[in-house]
Amino acid sequence: MDSALLTIAAGLLVAGVVPMACVASDAQWVRYDGSDGPGAGRHIVLVSGDEEYRSEEALPQLGKILADRHGFTCTVLFAIDPATGVIDPDVRTNIPGLETLAEADLMIIATRFRNLPDPQMTHIDRYLRAGKPVVGLRTATHAFAIEGSPTYKKYTWNGTEPGYEQGFGRQVLGETWVAHHGHHGRESTRGVIDPAARTHPIARGLAPGSVWGPTDVYRVRLPLPGDSQPIVLGQVVAGMDPSDPPVTGEKNEPMMPVAWTRTYAGAGDARGRVFATTMGAATDLVAEGTRRMLVNGVYWALGMESLIPSAGTDVRLVGPYEPTDFGFGGARKGVRPRAHAAAPTDKEADR
């Protein structure tokens, strides 16, 4: 471990404070140990890796919220440049740590067009065959683009394998990549609760206008397949500010679902719960309502919806959070996973 990290850790221990996460200098992922809360004893693995929407920033913050506010133990994985050990979303062929899925109760995934080698994909395949729950964010509709080995090619976003057409996106989440529906970079998204889902547990605490993000609405094909249930619809907004009015015309007639639930088929009789949303960029998480939608969705995916308070879940940010704007080529350079190790949490500071 770096001498600086050792000094910090030693000082915290002397003070009687235990850091949420302590990361060795050569570690390729981070782990946030859960505190007291409904999620105590459950492990969530969050898989980042996209070139555009800064999942490498969004998922550490989401993991900290789930660990500190709710007690889940969270492991966050990154696209890593194997030559340097730094986080590099443009490296599509390497996400170390996927073996942690073997002990996971939930996978949260926000990857885009990953071309992972068989030894890494096998962990995702085993997880899905077991029918374990999945939460998919934004570009997870087109999570994989397997170009080499045929072993796991079926997960490719535009796959053609009979019975598994359009891969992980369509078969697990309920939709693959179709198109931008709003004008990318010019029309933001306001979440509106689907009238049929107003009493759904995921909708608890989602005040009107609180679900918002500067990213645009993705197009999906209606109706969504199988037992999919839309929860939040995406109102296309005529601008990049939460107070801007909706656009008029066909883009909002009808509105596209931007968050829904469903189940997917694993191996044999296994079926897993899914909460999918086409929101979830790092900048989307600035909005409290968007964070609450995600955390409520985690509870639902784990079958813990009875524990969602009537006012919704606690989604206060943990530590500073100033996400980078979305866009290609804009990822922060030279960042190692240890940069996302958590400072002492609010709860720990009170001890």
mmCIF file of C-alpha atoms in Angstrom:
data_model
loop_
_atom_site.group_PDB
_atom_site.id
_atom_site.type_symbol
_atom_site.label_atom_id
_atom_site.label_comp_id
_atom_site.label_asym_id
_atom_site.label_seq_id
_atom_site.Cartn_x
_atom_site.Cartn_y
_atom_site.Cartn_z
ATOM 1 C CA MET A 1 0.000 0.000 0.000
ATOM 2 C CA ASP A 2 1.211 3.565 -0.683
ATOM 3 C CA SER A 3 2.892 5.183 2.331
ATOM 4 C CA ALA A 4 0.386 8.040 2.164
ATOM 5 C CA LEU A 5 -2.525 5.621 2.328
ATOM 6 C CA LEU A 6 -0.896 3.780 5.216
ATOM 7 C CA THR A 7 -0.503 7.043 7.111
ATOM 8 C CA ILE A 8 -4.150 7.952 6.530
ATOM 9 C CA ALA A 9 -5.360 4.484 7.519
ATOM 10 C CA ALA A 10 -3.223 4.464 10.671
ATOM 11 C CA GLY A 11 -4.521 7.858 11.715
ATOM 12 C CA LEU A 12 -8.114 6.773 11.234
ATOM 13 C CA LEU A 13 -7.583 3.626 13.278
ATOM 14 C CA VAL A 14 -6.006 5.604 16.113
ATOM 15 C CA ALA A 15 -9.031 7.883 16.044
ATOM 16 C CA GLY A 16 -11.352 4.886 16.204
ATOM 17 C CA VAL A 17 -12.618 5.413 12.664
ATOM 18 C CA VAL A 18 -12.725 2.597 10.115
ATOM 19 C CA PRO A 19 -12.576 3.698 6.468
ATOM 20 C CA MET A 20 -15.385 2.460 4.228
ATOM 21 C CA ALA A 21 -12.782 1.258 1.724
ATOM 22 C CA CYS A 22 -9.034 0.826 1.880
ATOM 23 C CA VAL A 23 -7.441 0.175 -1.501
ATOM 24 C CA ALA A 24 -3.938 -1.101 -2.219
ATOM 25 C CA SER A 25 -1.929 0.852 -4.768
ATOM 26 C CA ASP A 26 -2.016 -2.005 -7.286
ATOM 27 C CA ALA A 27 -5.715 -2.872 -6.827
ATOM 28 C CA GLN A 28 -7.788 -2.852 -10.006
ATOM 29 C CA TRP A 29 -11.158 -2.338 -8.325
ATOM 30 C CA VAL A 30 -12.598 -0.874 -5.129
ATOM 31 C CA ARG A 31 -14.770 -2.365 -2.429
ATOM 32 C CA TYR A 32 -16.971 -0.426 -0.032
ATOM 33 C CA ASP A 33 -17.833 -2.448 3.048
ATOM 34 C CA GLY A 34 -21.413 -1.957 4.118
ATOM 35 C CA SER A 35 -22.439 -0.447 7.406
ATOM 36 C CA ASP A 36 -25.643 -1.105 9.332
ATOM 37 C CA GLY A 37 -28.788 -1.062 7.250
ATOM 38 C CA PRO A 38 -31.269 -3.172 5.296
ATOM 39 C CA GLY A 39 -28.543 -4.295 2.899
ATOM 40 C CA ALA A 40 -26.201 -5.680 5.552
ATOM 41 C CA GLY A 41 -24.814 -9.048 4.487
ATOM 42 C CA ARG A 42 -25.594 -8.536 0.787
ATOM 43 C CA HIS A 43 -22.971 -7.933 -1.888
ATOM 44 C CA ILE A 44 -23.492 -5.824 -5.011
ATOM 45 C CA VAL A 45 -20.992 -5.819 -7.891
ATOM 46 C CA LEU A 46 -21.122 -2.687 -10.060
ATOM 47 C CA VAL A 47 -19.567 -3.084 -13.522
ATOM 48 C CA SER A 48 -18.488 0.107 -15.294
ATOM 49 C CA GLY A 49 -16.929 0.489 -18.730
ATOM 50 C CA ASP A 50 -18.309 2.929 -21.299
ATOM 51 C CA GLU A 51 -16.590 5.590 -23.373
ATOM 52 C CA GLU A 52 -19.267 8.270 -23.234
ATOM 53 C CA TYR A 53 -21.369 8.571 -20.087
ATOM 54 C CA ARG A 54 -18.719 8.302 -17.336
ATOM 55 C CA SER A 55 -19.896 5.116 -15.637
ATOM 56 C CA GLU A 56 -16.429 5.033 -14.036
ATOM 57 C CA GLU A 57 -17.560 8.084 -12.034
ATOM 58 C CA ALA A 58 -21.254 7.250 -11.560
ATOM 59 C CA LEU A 59 -20.850 3.740 -10.171
ATOM 60 C CA PRO A 60 -18.375 4.587 -7.386
ATOM 61 C CA GLN A 61 -20.800 7.235 -6.098
ATOM 62 C CA LEU A 62 -23.738 4.842 -6.390
ATOM 63 C CA GLY A 63 -21.715 2.172 -4.598
ATOM 64 C CA LYS A 64 -20.866 4.576 -1.779
ATOM 65 C CA ILE A 65 -24.535 5.502 -1.349
ATOM 66 C CA LEU A 66 -25.592 1.850 -1.272
ATOM 67 C CA ALA A 67 -22.858 0.984 1.239
ATOM 68 C CA ASP A 68 -23.021 3.994 3.535
ATOM 69 C CA ARG A 69 -26.741 4.757 3.488
ATOM 70 C CA HIS A 70 -28.078 1.204 3.163
ATOM 71 C CA GLY A 71 -25.466 -1.263 4.402
ATOM 72 C CA PHE A 72 -24.721 -3.161 1.188
ATOM 73 C CA THR A 73 -21.144 -4.225 0.519
ATOM 74 C CA CYS A 74 -20.290 -2.922 -2.946
ATOM 75 C CA THR A 75 -17.474 -3.822 -5.324
ATOM 76 C CA VAL A 76 -16.944 -1.457 -8.261
ATOM 77 C CA LEU A 77 -15.138 -2.722 -11.367
ATOM 78 C CA PHE A 78 -13.542 -0.648 -14.120
ATOM 79 C CA ALA A 79 -12.169 -0.880 -17.643
ATOM 80 C CA ILE A 80 -8.432 -0.990 -16.958
ATOM 81 C CA ASP A 81 -5.491 -0.431 -19.276
ATOM 82 C CA PRO A 82 -3.423 -3.562 -18.540
ATOM 83 C CA ALA A 83 -0.189 -1.771 -19.451
ATOM 84 C CA THR A 84 -0.602 1.080 -16.970
ATOM 85 C CA GLY A 85 -3.219 -0.004 -14.429
ATOM 86 C CA VAL A 86 -5.220 3.185 -14.942
ATOM 87 C CA ILE A 87 -8.936 3.405 -15.633
ATOM 88 C CA ASP A 88 -9.455 3.775 -19.376
ATOM 89 C CA PRO A 89 -13.010 3.420 -20.732
ATOM 90 C CA ASP A 90 -11.607 3.172 -24.264
ATOM 91 C CA VAL A 91 -10.085 -0.213 -23.368
ATOM 92 C CA ARG A 92 -12.963 -2.462 -24.401
ATOM 93 C CA THR A 93 -11.251 -5.785 -23.685
ATOM 94 C CA ASN A 94 -10.437 -5.752 -19.975
ATOM 95 C CA ILE A 95 -12.588 -5.461 -16.836
ATOM 96 C CA PRO A 96 -10.666 -7.128 -13.994
ATOM 97 C CA GLY A 97 -12.520 -8.498 -10.987
ATOM 98 C CA LEU A 98 -15.539 -10.070 -12.659
ATOM 99 C CA GLU A 99 -14.861 -13.206 -10.621
ATOM 100 C CA THR A 100 -16.432 -11.318 -7.692
ATOM 101 C CA LEU A 101 -19.798 -11.983 -9.355
ATOM 102 C CA ALA A 102 -19.579 -15.508 -7.937
ATOM 103 C CA GLU A 103 -20.424 -14.103 -4.504
ATOM 104 C CA ALA A 104 -22.701 -11.285 -5.668
ATOM 105 C CA ASP A 105 -26.368 -10.923 -4.798
ATOM 106 C CA LEU A 106 -26.860 -8.285 -7.511
ATOM 107 C CA MET A 107 -25.028 -7.077 -10.615
ATOM 108 C CA ILE A 108 -25.358 -3.432 -11.645
ATOM 109 C CA ILE A 109 -23.984 -2.987 -15.150
ATOM 110 C CA ALA A 110 -23.327 0.158 -17.193
ATOM 111 C CA THR A 111 -21.000 -1.031 -19.951
ATOM 112 C CA ARG A 112 -21.003 -0.153 -23.648
ATOM 113 C CA PHE A 113 -19.880 -2.367 -26.553
ATOM 114 C CA ARG A 114 -17.411 -4.377 -24.447
ATOM 115 C CA ASN A 115 -15.425 -7.079 -26.266
ATOM 116 C CA LEU A 116 -14.305 -9.066 -23.244
ATOM 117 C CA PRO A 117 -12.220 -12.248 -23.476
ATOM 118 C CA ASP A 118 -13.723 -15.615 -22.581
ATOM 119 C CA PRO A 119 -12.055 -15.849 -19.131
ATOM 120 C CA GLN A 120 -13.856 -12.640 -18.113
ATOM 121 C CA MET A 121 -17.158 -13.268 -19.906
ATOM 122 C CA THR A 122 -17.483 -16.668 -18.250
ATOM 123 C CA HIS A 123 -18.210 -14.967 -14.916
ATOM 124 C CA ILE A 124 -21.022 -12.898 -16.436
ATOM 125 C CA ASP A 125 -22.389 -15.976 -18.193
ATOM 126 C CA ARG A 126 -22.454 -18.010 -14.961
ATOM 127 C CA TYR A 127 -24.166 -15.180 -13.129
ATOM 128 C CA LEU A 128 -26.882 -14.865 -15.773
ATOM 129 C CA ARG A 129 -27.387 -18.609 -16.116
ATOM 130 C CA ALA A 130 -28.093 -18.685 -12.381
ATOM 131 C CA GLY A 131 -30.924 -16.198 -12.906
ATOM 132 C CA LYS A 132 -29.586 -13.678 -10.410
ATOM 133 C CA PRO A 133 -30.958 -10.113 -10.393
ATOM 134 C CA VAL A 134 -29.631 -7.416 -12.703
ATOM 135 C CA VAL A 135 -29.825 -3.631 -12.757
ATOM 136 C CA GLY A 136 -28.872 -2.169 -16.138
ATOM 137 C CA LEU A 137 -28.043 1.506 -16.683
ATOM 138 C CA ARG A 138 -27.996 3.597 -19.878
ATOM 139 C CA THR A 139 -25.691 1.874 -22.408
ATOM 140 C CA ALA A 140 -26.154 -1.560 -20.835
ATOM 141 C CA THR A 141 -28.778 -2.054 -23.551
ATOM 142 C CA HIS A 142 -25.733 -2.467 -25.802
ATOM 143 C CA ALA A 143 -23.364 -3.762 -23.154
ATOM 144 C CA PHE A 144 -21.385 -6.198 -25.317
ATOM 145 C CA ALA A 145 -19.947 -6.441 -28.824
ATOM 146 C CA ILE A 146 -18.070 -9.748 -28.801
ATOM 147 C CA GLU A 147 -15.928 -9.871 -31.933
ATOM 148 C CA GLY A 148 -13.512 -12.753 -31.438
ATOM 149 C CA SER A 149 -14.392 -15.998 -29.709
ATOM 150 C CA PRO A 150 -17.811 -17.460 -30.537
ATOM 151 C CA THR A 151 -18.264 -18.781 -26.984
ATOM 152 C CA TYR A 152 -20.195 -15.786 -25.676
ATOM 153 C CA LYS A 153 -21.047 -14.055 -28.928
ATOM 154 C CA LYS A 154 -24.739 -14.497 -28.179
ATOM 155 C CA TYR A 155 -24.519 -11.601 -25.697
ATOM 156 C CA THR A 156 -23.616 -9.147 -28.487
ATOM 157 C CA TRP A 157 -26.068 -6.259 -28.795
ATOM 158 C CA ASN A 158 -27.057 -7.165 -32.364
ATOM 159 C CA GLY A 159 -26.581 -10.915 -32.025
ATOM 160 C CA THR A 160 -28.466 -13.309 -34.264
ATOM 161 C CA GLU A 161 -28.348 -16.568 -32.281
ATOM 162 C CA PRO A 162 -31.797 -18.200 -32.528
ATOM 163 C CA GLY A 163 -33.628 -17.773 -29.253
ATOM 164 C CA TYR A 164 -31.184 -15.102 -28.071
ATOM 165 C CA GLU A 165 -31.595 -12.452 -30.742
ATOM 166 C CA GLN A 166 -30.089 -9.025 -30.004
ATOM 167 C CA GLY A 167 -28.139 -10.351 -27.093
ATOM 168 C CA PHE A 168 -27.924 -9.275 -23.486
ATOM 169 C CA GLY A 169 -29.789 -6.030 -24.064
ATOM 170 C CA ARG A 170 -32.950 -7.501 -25.527
ATOM 171 C CA GLN A 171 -32.929 -10.876 -23.780
ATOM 172 C CA VAL A 172 -32.015 -9.731 -20.266
ATOM 173 C CA LEU A 173 -32.830 -6.028 -20.002
ATOM 174 C CA GLY A 174 -35.696 -6.010 -22.488
ATOM 175 C CA GLU A 175 -34.212 -3.787 -25.199
ATOM 176 C CA THR A 176 -31.032 -3.366 -27.199
ATOM 177 C CA TRP A 177 -29.671 -0.191 -28.780
ATOM 178 C CA VAL A 178 -32.227 1.321 -31.168
ATOM 179 C CA ALA A 179 -31.576 5.064 -31.540
ATOM 180 C CA HIS A 180 -31.521 8.414 -29.803
ATOM 181 C CA HIS A 181 -35.091 9.638 -29.407
ATOM 182 C CA GLY A 182 -34.319 13.056 -27.985
ATOM 183 C CA HIS A 183 -31.770 15.306 -29.683
ATOM 184 C CA HIS A 184 -28.488 14.161 -28.173
ATOM 185 C CA GLY A 185 -26.748 16.960 -26.292
ATOM 186 C CA ARG A 186 -29.599 19.422 -26.812
ATOM 187 C CA GLU A 187 -32.725 17.837 -25.332
ATOM 188 C CA SER A 188 -32.584 16.489 -21.794
ATOM 189 C CA THR A 189 -34.859 13.999 -20.023
ATOM 190 C CA ARG A 190 -37.523 14.555 -17.377
ATOM 191 C CA GLY A 191 -38.919 11.441 -15.738
ATOM 192 C CA VAL A 192 -42.695 11.095 -15.450
ATOM 193 C CA ILE A 193 -44.226 8.226 -13.488
ATOM 194 C CA ASP A 194 -46.235 5.939 -15.748
ATOM 195 C CA PRO A 195 -49.885 6.269 -14.645
ATOM 196 C CA ALA A 196 -50.114 2.490 -14.239
ATOM 197 C CA ALA A 197 -47.078 2.484 -11.913
ATOM 198 C CA ARG A 198 -47.999 5.233 -9.465
ATOM 199 C CA THR A 199 -48.282 2.751 -6.595
ATOM 200 C CA HIS A 200 -45.234 0.701 -7.604
ATOM 201 C CA PRO A 201 -42.539 0.542 -4.879
ATOM 202 C CA ILE A 202 -39.905 1.999 -7.217
ATOM 203 C CA ALA A 203 -42.059 5.123 -7.605
ATOM 204 C CA ARG A 204 -41.988 5.884 -3.875
ATOM 205 C CA GLY A 205 -40.540 9.297 -3.148
ATOM 206 C CA LEU A 206 -40.189 10.281 -6.808
ATOM 207 C CA ALA A 207 -41.609 13.783 -6.623
ATOM 208 C CA PRO A 208 -42.772 15.397 -9.884
ATOM 209 C CA GLY A 209 -39.792 16.765 -11.774
ATOM 210 C CA SER A 210 -37.224 15.168 -9.456
ATOM 211 C CA VAL A 211 -36.098 12.550 -11.976
ATOM 212 C CA TRP A 212 -34.049 14.450 -14.538
ATOM 213 C CA GLY A 213 -30.848 14.117 -16.485
ATOM 214 C CA PRO A 214 -29.004 16.067 -19.183
ATOM 215 C CA THR A 215 -28.753 12.930 -21.304
ATOM 216 C CA ASP A 216 -31.413 12.378 -23.939
ATOM 217 C CA VAL A 217 -34.221 9.838 -24.097
ATOM 218 C CA TYR A 218 -33.336 6.580 -25.860
ATOM 219 C CA ARG A 219 -35.825 5.126 -28.316
ATOM 220 C CA VAL A 220 -37.278 1.722 -27.438
ATOM 221 C CA ARG A 221 -39.731 -0.476 -29.313
ATOM 222 C CA LEU A 222 -43.228 -0.542 -27.895
ATOM 223 C CA PRO A 223 -44.533 -2.497 -26.223
ATOM 224 C CA LEU A 224 -41.489 -3.754 -24.356
ATOM 225 C CA PRO A 225 -41.284 -7.567 -24.428
ATOM 226 C CA GLY A 226 -42.590 -10.197 -22.051
ATOM 227 C CA ASP A 227 -43.558 -9.116 -18.555
ATOM 228 C CA SER A 228 -41.870 -5.707 -18.821
ATOM 229 C CA GLN A 229 -43.639 -3.001 -16.806
ATOM 230 C CA PRO A 230 -42.792 0.649 -17.511
ATOM 231 C CA ILE A 231 -42.240 2.620 -14.309
ATOM 232 C CA VAL A 232 -40.893 5.976 -15.499
ATOM 233 C CA LEU A 233 -41.531 7.579 -18.888
ATOM 234 C CA GLY A 234 -39.047 9.968 -20.459
ATOM 235 C CA GLN A 235 -40.403 13.389 -21.320
ATOM 236 C CA VAL A 236 -38.155 14.954 -23.958
ATOM 237 C CA VAL A 237 -37.220 18.410 -22.673
ATOM 238 C CA ALA A 238 -36.569 21.362 -24.990
ATOM 239 C CA GLY A 239 -33.229 22.238 -23.457
ATOM 240 C CA MET A 240 -30.584 21.185 -20.972
ATOM 241 C CA ASP A 241 -32.059 22.664 -17.807
ATOM 242 C CA PRO A 242 -34.521 20.892 -15.476
ATOM 243 C CA SER A 243 -36.904 23.854 -15.723
ATOM 244 C CA ASP A 244 -37.088 23.840 -19.528
ATOM 245 C CA PRO A 245 -40.482 22.941 -21.045
ATOM 246 C CA PRO A 246 -41.187 19.686 -22.858
ATOM 247 C CA VAL A 247 -40.879 19.616 -26.621
ATOM 248 C CA THR A 248 -44.130 19.567 -28.524
ATOM 249 C CA GLY A 249 -45.095 16.996 -31.081
ATOM 250 C CA GLU A 250 -44.460 13.332 -31.710
ATOM 251 C CA LYS A 251 -41.366 12.931 -29.503
ATOM 252 C CA ASN A 252 -43.643 12.965 -26.464
ATOM 253 C CA GLU A 253 -46.638 11.294 -28.113
ATOM 254 C CA PRO A 254 -46.170 8.738 -26.717
ATOM 255 C CA MET A 255 -43.307 9.139 -24.277
ATOM 256 C CA MET A 256 -40.694 6.377 -24.293
ATOM 257 C CA PRO A 257 -40.193 4.315 -21.122
ATOM 258 C CA VAL A 258 -36.848 5.205 -19.522
ATOM 259 C CA ALA A 259 -37.166 2.810 -16.568
ATOM 260 C CA TRP A 260 -38.945 -0.527 -16.334
ATOM 261 C CA THR A 261 -39.007 -3.861 -14.540
ATOM 262 C CA ARG A 262 -39.097 -7.357 -15.968
ATOM 263 C CA THR A 263 -37.779 -10.868 -15.452
ATOM 264 C CA TYR A 264 -35.360 -12.800 -17.640
ATOM 265 C CA ALA A 265 -34.710 -16.488 -18.193
ATOM 266 C CA GLY A 266 -31.541 -18.077 -16.859
ATOM 267 C CA ALA A 267 -30.644 -21.737 -17.274
ATOM 268 C CA GLY A 268 -33.380 -24.291 -16.698
ATOM 269 C CA ASP A 269 -36.191 -22.828 -14.623
ATOM 270 C CA ALA A 270 -34.104 -19.969 -13.221
ATOM 271 C CA ARG A 271 -35.588 -16.501 -13.611
ATOM 272 C CA GLY A 272 -34.104 -13.239 -12.426
ATOM 273 C CA ARG A 273 -35.523 -9.836 -11.657
ATOM 274 C CA VAL A 274 -34.376 -6.886 -13.769
ATOM 275 C CA PHE A 275 -34.596 -3.162 -13.249
ATOM 276 C CA ALA A 276 -33.501 -1.402 -16.431
ATOM 277 C CA THR A 277 -33.153 2.282 -17.151
ATOM 278 C CA THR A 278 -31.795 4.194 -20.113
ATOM 279 C CA MET A 279 -30.774 6.943 -17.694
ATOM 280 C CA GLY A 280 -27.756 6.661 -15.414
ATOM 281 C CA ALA A 281 -24.939 8.799 -16.811
ATOM 282 C CA ALA A 282 -22.671 10.320 -14.173
ATOM 283 C CA THR A 283 -24.286 13.723 -14.694
ATOM 284 C CA ASP A 284 -27.772 12.199 -14.328
ATOM 285 C CA LEU A 285 -26.890 11.230 -10.749
ATOM 286 C CA VAL A 286 -26.665 14.884 -9.744
ATOM 287 C CA ALA A 287 -30.482 14.882 -9.545
ATOM 288 C CA GLU A 288 -31.740 13.475 -6.249
ATOM 289 C CA GLY A 289 -34.807 11.935 -7.866
ATOM 290 C CA THR A 290 -32.711 10.059 -10.402
ATOM 291 C CA ARG A 291 -30.530 8.627 -7.639
ATOM 292 C CA ARG A 292 -33.650 7.627 -5.700
ATOM 293 C CA MET A 293 -35.100 5.872 -8.740
ATOM 294 C CA LEU A 294 -31.887 3.833 -9.040
ATOM 295 C CA VAL A 295 -31.669 2.910 -5.363
ATOM 296 C CA ASN A 296 -35.376 2.052 -5.206
ATOM 297 C CA GLY A 297 -34.744 -0.125 -8.269
ATOM 298 C CA VAL A 298 -31.922 -1.925 -6.457
ATOM 299 C CA TYR A 299 -34.250 -2.743 -3.567
ATOM 300 C CA TRP A 300 -36.894 -4.046 -5.973
ATOM 301 C CA ALA A 301 -34.421 -6.166 -7.955
ATOM 302 C CA LEU A 302 -33.284 -7.824 -4.720
ATOM 303 C CA GLY A 303 -36.855 -8.537 -3.618
ATOM 304 C CA MET A 304 -36.559 -5.959 -0.832
ATOM 305 C CA GLU A 305 -39.300 -3.626 -2.057
ATOM 306 C CA SER A 306 -41.218 -3.896 1.224
ATOM 307 C CA LEU A 307 -38.307 -2.031 2.846
ATOM 308 C CA ILE A 308 -38.556 1.025 0.573
ATOM 309 C CA PRO A 309 -39.930 3.839 2.773
ATOM 310 C CA SER A 310 -43.025 5.685 1.610
ATOM 311 C CA ALA A 311 -40.844 8.758 1.043
ATOM 312 C CA GLY A 312 -38.312 6.709 -0.902
ATOM 313 C CA THR A 313 -34.787 5.655 -0.062
ATOM 314 C CA ASP A 314 -31.982 7.768 1.397
ATOM 315 C CA VAL A 315 -29.832 8.925 -1.509
ATOM 316 C CA ARG A 316 -27.698 11.654 0.025
ATOM 317 C CA LEU A 317 -24.376 11.905 -1.758
ATOM 318 C CA VAL A 318 -21.343 10.455 -0.010
ATOM 319 C CA GLY A 319 -18.361 12.775 -0.268
ATOM 320 C CA PRO A 320 -17.721 15.263 -3.069
ATOM 321 C CA TYR A 321 -19.358 14.510 -6.403
ATOM 322 C CA GLU A 322 -18.561 16.665 -9.427
ATOM 323 C CA PRO A 323 -19.060 14.409 -12.446
ATOM 324 C CA THR A 324 -17.476 15.014 -15.814
ATOM 325 C CA ASP A 325 -19.787 15.909 -18.688
ATOM 326 C CA PHE A 326 -20.723 13.094 -21.037
ATOM 327 C CA GLY A 327 -19.048 12.850 -24.424
ATOM 328 C CA PHE A 328 -16.425 10.800 -26.207
ATOM 329 C CA GLY A 329 -12.803 11.483 -25.326
ATOM 330 C CA GLY A 330 -13.699 13.288 -22.121
ATOM 331 C CA ALA A 331 -12.782 10.715 -19.486
ATOM 332 C CA ARG A 332 -10.355 11.869 -16.820
ATOM 333 C CA LYS A 333 -6.839 10.680 -17.581
ATOM 334 C CA GLY A 334 -4.459 8.817 -15.312
ATOM 335 C CA VAL A 335 -7.041 7.889 -12.660
ATOM 336 C CA ARG A 336 -6.458 4.651 -10.765
ATOM 337 C CA PRO A 337 -9.160 2.763 -8.876
ATOM 338 C CA ARG A 338 -7.645 3.816 -5.546
ATOM 339 C CA ALA A 339 -8.751 7.386 -6.322
ATOM 340 C CA HIS A 340 -12.300 6.187 -5.633
ATOM 341 C CA ALA A 341 -11.533 4.830 -2.170
ATOM 342 C CA ALA A 342 -14.008 6.399 0.196
ATOM 343 C CA ALA A 343 -13.199 8.961 2.831
ATOM 344 C CA PRO A 344 -14.675 8.323 6.294
ATOM 345 C CA THR A 345 -18.444 8.357 6.014
ATOM 346 C CA ASP A 346 -20.962 10.480 7.853
ATOM 347 C CA LYS A 347 -21.809 7.548 10.116
ATOM 348 C CA GLU A 348 -18.158 6.831 10.865
ATOM 349 C CA ALA A 349 -17.423 10.453 11.686
ATOM 350 C CA ASP A 350 -20.131 10.321 14.353
ATOM 351 C CA ARG A 351 -18.530 7.387 16.186
#
